[in-house]
mmCIF file of C-alpha atoms in Angstrom:
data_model
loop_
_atom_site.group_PDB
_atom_site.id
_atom_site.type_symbol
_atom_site.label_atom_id
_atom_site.label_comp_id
_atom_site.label_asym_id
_atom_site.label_seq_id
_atom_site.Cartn_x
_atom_site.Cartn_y
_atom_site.Cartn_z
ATOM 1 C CA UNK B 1 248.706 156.895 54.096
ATOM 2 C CA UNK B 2 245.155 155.788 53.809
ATOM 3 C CA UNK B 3 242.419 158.736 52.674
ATOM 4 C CA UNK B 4 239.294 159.269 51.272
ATOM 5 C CA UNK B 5 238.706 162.384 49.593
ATOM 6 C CA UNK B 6 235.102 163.870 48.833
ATOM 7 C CA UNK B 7 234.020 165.847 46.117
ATOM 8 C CA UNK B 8 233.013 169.678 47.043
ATOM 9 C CA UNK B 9 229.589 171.188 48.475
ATOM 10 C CA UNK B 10 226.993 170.852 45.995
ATOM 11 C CA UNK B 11 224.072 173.335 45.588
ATOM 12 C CA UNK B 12 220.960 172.141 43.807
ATOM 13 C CA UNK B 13 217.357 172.612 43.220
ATOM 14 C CA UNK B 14 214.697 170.071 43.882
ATOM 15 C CA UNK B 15 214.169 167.686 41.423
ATOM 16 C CA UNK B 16 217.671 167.733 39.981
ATOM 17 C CA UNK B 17 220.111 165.096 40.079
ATOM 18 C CA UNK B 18 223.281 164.793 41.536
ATOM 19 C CA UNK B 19 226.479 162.129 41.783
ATOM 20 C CA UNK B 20 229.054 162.968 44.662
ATOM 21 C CA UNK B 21 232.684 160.967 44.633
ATOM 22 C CA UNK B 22 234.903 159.348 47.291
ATOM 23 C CA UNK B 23 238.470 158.641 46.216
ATOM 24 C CA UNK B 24 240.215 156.271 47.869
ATOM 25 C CA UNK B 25 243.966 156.295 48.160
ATOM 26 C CA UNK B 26 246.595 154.013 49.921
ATOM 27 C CA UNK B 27 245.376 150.705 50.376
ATOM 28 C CA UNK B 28 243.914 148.057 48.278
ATOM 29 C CA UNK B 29 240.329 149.719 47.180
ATOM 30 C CA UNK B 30 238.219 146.811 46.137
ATOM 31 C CA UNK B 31 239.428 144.916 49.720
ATOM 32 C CA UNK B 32 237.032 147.004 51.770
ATOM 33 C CA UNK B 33 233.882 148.186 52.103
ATOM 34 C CA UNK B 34 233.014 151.931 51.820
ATOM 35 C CA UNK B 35 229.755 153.191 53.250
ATOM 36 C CA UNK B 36 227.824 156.335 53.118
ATOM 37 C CA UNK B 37 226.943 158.344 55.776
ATOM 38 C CA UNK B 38 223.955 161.195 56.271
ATOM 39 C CA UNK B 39 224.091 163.926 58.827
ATOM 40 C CA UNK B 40 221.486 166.569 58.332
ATOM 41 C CA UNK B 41 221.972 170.009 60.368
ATOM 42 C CA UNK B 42 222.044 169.444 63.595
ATOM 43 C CA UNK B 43 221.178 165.340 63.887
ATOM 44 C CA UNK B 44 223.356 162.650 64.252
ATOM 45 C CA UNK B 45 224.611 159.977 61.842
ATOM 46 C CA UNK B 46 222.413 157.816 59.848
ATOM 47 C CA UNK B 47 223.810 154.684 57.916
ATOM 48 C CA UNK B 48 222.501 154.799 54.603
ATOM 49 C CA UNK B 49 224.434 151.968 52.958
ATOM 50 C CA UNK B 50 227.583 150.149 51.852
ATOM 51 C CA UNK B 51 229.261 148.954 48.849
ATOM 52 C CA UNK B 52 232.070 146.176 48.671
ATOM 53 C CA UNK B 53 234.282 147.912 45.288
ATOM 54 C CA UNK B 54 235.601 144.478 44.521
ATOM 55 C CA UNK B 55 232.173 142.840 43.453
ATOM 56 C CA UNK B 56 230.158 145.984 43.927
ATOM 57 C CA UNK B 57 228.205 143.882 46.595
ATOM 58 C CA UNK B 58 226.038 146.659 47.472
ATOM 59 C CA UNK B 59 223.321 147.243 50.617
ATOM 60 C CA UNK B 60 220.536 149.977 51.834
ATOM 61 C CA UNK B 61 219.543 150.489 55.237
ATOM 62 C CA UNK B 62 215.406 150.003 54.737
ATOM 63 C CA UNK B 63 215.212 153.775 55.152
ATOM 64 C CA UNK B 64 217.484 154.694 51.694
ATOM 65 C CA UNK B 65 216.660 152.098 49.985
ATOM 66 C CA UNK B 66 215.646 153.241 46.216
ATOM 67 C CA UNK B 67 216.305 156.617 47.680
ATOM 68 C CA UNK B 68 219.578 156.580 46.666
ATOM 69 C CA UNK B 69 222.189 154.718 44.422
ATOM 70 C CA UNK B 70 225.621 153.790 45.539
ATOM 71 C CA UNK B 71 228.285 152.378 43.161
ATOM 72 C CA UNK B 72 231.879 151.895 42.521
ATOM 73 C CA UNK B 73 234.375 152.190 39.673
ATOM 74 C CA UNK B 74 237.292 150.447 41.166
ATOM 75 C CA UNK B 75 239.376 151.506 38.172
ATOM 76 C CA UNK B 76 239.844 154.704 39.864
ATOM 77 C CA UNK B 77 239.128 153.883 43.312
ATOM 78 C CA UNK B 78 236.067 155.770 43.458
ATOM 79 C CA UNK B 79 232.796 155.605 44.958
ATOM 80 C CA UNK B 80 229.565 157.277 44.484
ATOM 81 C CA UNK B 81 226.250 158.345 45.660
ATOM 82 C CA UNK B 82 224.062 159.656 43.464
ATOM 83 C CA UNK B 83 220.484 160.672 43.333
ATOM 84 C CA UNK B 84 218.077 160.967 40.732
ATOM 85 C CA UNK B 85 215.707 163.497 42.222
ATOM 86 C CA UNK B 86 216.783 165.412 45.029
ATOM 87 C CA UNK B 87 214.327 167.159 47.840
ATOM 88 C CA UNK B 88 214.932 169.811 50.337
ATOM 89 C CA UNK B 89 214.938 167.461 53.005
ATOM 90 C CA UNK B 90 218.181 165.975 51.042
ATOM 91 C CA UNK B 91 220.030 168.860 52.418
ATOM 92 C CA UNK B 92 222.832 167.527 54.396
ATOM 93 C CA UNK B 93 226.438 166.349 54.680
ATOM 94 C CA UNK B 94 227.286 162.779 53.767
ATOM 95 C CA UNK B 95 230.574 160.949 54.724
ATOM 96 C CA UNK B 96 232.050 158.226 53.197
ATOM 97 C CA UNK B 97 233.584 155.922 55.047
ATOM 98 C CA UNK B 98 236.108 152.855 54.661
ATOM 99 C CA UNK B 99 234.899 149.815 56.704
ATOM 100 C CA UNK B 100 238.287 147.825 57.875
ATOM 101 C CA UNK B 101 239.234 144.428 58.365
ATOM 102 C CA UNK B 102 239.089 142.225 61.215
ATOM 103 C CA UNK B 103 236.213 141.525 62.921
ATOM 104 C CA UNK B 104 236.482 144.419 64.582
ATOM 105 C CA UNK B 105 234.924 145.798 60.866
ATOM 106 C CA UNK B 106 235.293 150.141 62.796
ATOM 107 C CA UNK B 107 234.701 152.334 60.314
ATOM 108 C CA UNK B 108 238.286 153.292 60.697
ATOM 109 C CA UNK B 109 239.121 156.296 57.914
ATOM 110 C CA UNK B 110 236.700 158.839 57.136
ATOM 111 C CA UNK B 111 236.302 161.356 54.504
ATOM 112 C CA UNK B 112 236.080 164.977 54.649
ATOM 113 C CA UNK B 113 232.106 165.376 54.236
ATOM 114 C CA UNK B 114 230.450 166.516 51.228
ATOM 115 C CA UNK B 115 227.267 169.245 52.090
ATOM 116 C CA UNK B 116 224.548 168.915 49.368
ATOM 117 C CA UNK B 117 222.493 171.903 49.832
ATOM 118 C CA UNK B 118 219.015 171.244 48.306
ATOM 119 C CA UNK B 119 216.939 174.454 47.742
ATOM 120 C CA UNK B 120 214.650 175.968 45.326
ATOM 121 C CA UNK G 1 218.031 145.429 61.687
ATOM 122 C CA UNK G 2 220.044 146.095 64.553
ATOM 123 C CA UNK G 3 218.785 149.364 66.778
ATOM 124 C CA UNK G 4 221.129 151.302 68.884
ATOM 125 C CA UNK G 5 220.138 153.184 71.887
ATOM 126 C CA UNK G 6 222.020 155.679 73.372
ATOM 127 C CA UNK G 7 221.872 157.455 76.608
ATOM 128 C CA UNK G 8 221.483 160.020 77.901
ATOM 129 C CA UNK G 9 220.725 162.267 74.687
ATOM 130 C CA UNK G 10 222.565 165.508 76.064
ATOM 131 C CA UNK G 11 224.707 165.837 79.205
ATOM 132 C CA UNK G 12 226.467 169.052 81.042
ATOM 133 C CA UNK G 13 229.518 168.010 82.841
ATOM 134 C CA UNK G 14 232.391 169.888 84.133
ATOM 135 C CA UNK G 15 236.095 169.916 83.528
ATOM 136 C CA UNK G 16 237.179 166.579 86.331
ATOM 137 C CA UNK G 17 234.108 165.308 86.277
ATOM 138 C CA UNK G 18 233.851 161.387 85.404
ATOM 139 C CA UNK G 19 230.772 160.596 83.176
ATOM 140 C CA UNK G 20 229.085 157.259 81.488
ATOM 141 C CA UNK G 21 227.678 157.179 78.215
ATOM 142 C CA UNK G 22 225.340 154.170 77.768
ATOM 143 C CA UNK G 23 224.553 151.937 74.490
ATOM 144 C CA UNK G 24 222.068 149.400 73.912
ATOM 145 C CA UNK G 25 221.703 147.203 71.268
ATOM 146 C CA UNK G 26 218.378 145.808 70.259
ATOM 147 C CA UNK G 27 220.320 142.382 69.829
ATOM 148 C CA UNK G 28 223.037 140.658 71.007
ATOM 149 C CA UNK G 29 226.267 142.087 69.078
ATOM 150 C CA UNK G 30 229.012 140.375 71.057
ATOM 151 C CA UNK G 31 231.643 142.934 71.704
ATOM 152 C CA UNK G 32 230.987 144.391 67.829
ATOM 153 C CA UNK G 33 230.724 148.011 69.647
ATOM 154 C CA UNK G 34 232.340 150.920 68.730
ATOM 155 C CA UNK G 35 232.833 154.529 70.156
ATOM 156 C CA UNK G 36 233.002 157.621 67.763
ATOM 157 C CA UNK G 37 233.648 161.484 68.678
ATOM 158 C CA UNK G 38 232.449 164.154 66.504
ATOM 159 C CA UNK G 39 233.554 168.042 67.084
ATOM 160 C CA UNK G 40 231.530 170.218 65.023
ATOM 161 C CA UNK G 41 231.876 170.633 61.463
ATOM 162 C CA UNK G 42 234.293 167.417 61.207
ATOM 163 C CA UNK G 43 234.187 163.869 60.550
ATOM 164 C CA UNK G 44 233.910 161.447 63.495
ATOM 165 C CA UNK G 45 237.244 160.087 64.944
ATOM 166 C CA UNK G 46 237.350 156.318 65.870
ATOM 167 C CA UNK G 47 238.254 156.473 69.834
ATOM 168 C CA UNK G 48 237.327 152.659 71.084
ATOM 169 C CA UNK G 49 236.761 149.760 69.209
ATOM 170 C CA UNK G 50 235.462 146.063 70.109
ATOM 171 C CA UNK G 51 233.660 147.515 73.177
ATOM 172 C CA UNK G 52 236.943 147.863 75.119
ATOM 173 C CA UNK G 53 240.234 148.592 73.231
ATOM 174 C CA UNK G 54 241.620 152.050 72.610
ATOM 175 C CA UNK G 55 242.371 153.488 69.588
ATOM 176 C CA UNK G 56 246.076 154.107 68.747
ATOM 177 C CA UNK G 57 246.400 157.941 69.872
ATOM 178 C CA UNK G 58 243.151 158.091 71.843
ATOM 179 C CA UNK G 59 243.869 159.244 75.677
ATOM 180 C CA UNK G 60 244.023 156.614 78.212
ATOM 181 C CA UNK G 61 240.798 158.077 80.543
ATOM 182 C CA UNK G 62 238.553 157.234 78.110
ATOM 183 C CA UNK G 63 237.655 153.485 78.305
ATOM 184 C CA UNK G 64 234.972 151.099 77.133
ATOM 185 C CA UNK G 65 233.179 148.670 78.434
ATOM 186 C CA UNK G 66 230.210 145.336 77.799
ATOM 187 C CA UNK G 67 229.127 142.821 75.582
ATOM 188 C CA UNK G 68 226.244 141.208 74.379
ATOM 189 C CA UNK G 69 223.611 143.867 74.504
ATOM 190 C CA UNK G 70 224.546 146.677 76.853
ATOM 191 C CA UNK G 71 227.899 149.123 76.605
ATOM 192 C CA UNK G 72 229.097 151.633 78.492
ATOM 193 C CA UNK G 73 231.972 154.697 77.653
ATOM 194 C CA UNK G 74 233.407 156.398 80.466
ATOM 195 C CA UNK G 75 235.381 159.413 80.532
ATOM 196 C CA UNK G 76 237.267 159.444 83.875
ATOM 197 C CA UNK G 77 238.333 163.007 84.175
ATOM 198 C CA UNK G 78 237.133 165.378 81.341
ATOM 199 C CA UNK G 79 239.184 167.912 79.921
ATOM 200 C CA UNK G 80 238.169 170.855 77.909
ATOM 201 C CA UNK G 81 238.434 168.814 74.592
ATOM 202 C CA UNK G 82 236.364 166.350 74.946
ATOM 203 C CA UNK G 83 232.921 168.598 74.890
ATOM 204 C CA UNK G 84 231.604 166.877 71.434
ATOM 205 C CA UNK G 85 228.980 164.533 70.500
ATOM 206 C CA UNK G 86 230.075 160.387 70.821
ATOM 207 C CA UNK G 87 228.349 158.126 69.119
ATOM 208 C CA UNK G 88 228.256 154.017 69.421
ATOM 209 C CA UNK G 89 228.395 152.193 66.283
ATOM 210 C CA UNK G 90 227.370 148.238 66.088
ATOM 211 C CA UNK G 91 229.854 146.291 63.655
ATOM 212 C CA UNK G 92 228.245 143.063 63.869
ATOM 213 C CA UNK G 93 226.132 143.725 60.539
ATOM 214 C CA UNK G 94 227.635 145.161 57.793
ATOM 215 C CA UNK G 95 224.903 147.565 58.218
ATOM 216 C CA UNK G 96 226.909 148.871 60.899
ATOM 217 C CA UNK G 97 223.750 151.190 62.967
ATOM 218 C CA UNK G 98 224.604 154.039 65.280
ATOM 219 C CA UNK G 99 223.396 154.769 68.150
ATOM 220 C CA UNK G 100 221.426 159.045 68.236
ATOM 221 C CA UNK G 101 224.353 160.426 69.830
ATOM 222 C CA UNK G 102 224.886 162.036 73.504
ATOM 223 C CA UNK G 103 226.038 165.563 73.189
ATOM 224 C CA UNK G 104 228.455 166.800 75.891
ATOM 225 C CA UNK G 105 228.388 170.123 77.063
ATOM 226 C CA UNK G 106 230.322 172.186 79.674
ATOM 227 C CA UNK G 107 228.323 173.104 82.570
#
């Protein structure tokens, strides 16, 4: 059974940094991509980027882009966003989620959200 | 980048009711469209992929529609489950973009 499991809520002050984890299970992890997805309260889904785990091919939408870092250890079929500075405006949850084959390419399993709480 | 938009933003509906969710892409995309449902405080659930096939599991009134540039969901009779938010997703980058979302609510 494919699933990717997050790492739990995270509560942080501005300014700090912070790493969250996606662990992928059941299926080949460095034969798909895994993206990251941003939901603040209330708004819908922003695409914030996407890693491939077997090259660690990695892109930013324009609007995360040296906002954020995403990276993979595919030695324990994990995947991370991290940041180096968080702001209140941070505060969210984030998905992960695994890109399948084909075309059609649906973002087809999805992990349980992680909320990062940013707050001073 | 590809933009996605959605409409209507919000729409009240009642249980029977048929309704249309539009999508427009700010390119061609082919049939790279895809439908999401959120319910509140989980993960969105894949319901229709390539603009017009059904997800394994996903109830045969909701269908999909387009190519190219414009997309349509419909939901031909709503039941009480399927208040939530849908999104459309373009898969033809592998910056796949959604669309804002169109929140259903009961009238």
């Amino acid at each position: 059974e494919v699933q990717l499991v997050q790492s739990g809520a995270e509560v942080k002050k501005p300014g700090e940094s912070l790493k969250i984890s996606c662990k992928g299970s059941g299926y080949s992890f460095t034969s798909y991509w895994i993206g990251w997805v941003r939901q603040m309260p209330g708004k819908g889904l922003e695409w914030m980027g996407i890693i491939y785990p077997g090259d660690s091919d990695t892109r930013y939408s324009p609007s995360f882009q040296g906002q954020v870092t995403i990276s993979a250890d595919k030695s324990i079929s994990t995947a991370y966003l991290q940041w180096s500075s968080l702001k209140a405006s941070d505060t969210a949850m984030y998905y992960c989620a695994r890109r399948g084959g084909g075309p059609p390419h649906t973002l087809d399993y999805w992990g349980q959200g992680t909320l990062v709480t940013v707050s001073s | 980048d590809i933009q996605m938009t959605q409409s209507p933003s919000s729409l009240s509906a009642s249980v029977g009711d048929r309704v249309t969710i539009t999508c427009r892409a700010s390119q061609s995309i082919s049939s790279y469209l895809n439908w999401y449902q959120q319910k509140p405080g989980k993960a969105p659930k894949l319901l229709i992929y390539a603009a017009s096939s059904l997800q394994s599991g996903v109830p045969s009134r909701f269908s999909g529609s387009g190519s190219g540039t414009d997309f349509t969901l419909t939901i031909s009779s709503l039941q009480p489950e399927d208040f939530a938010t849908y999104y459309c997703q373009q898969s033809y980058s592998t910056l796949g973009t959604f669309g804002q979302g169109t929140k259903l609510e009961i009238k």
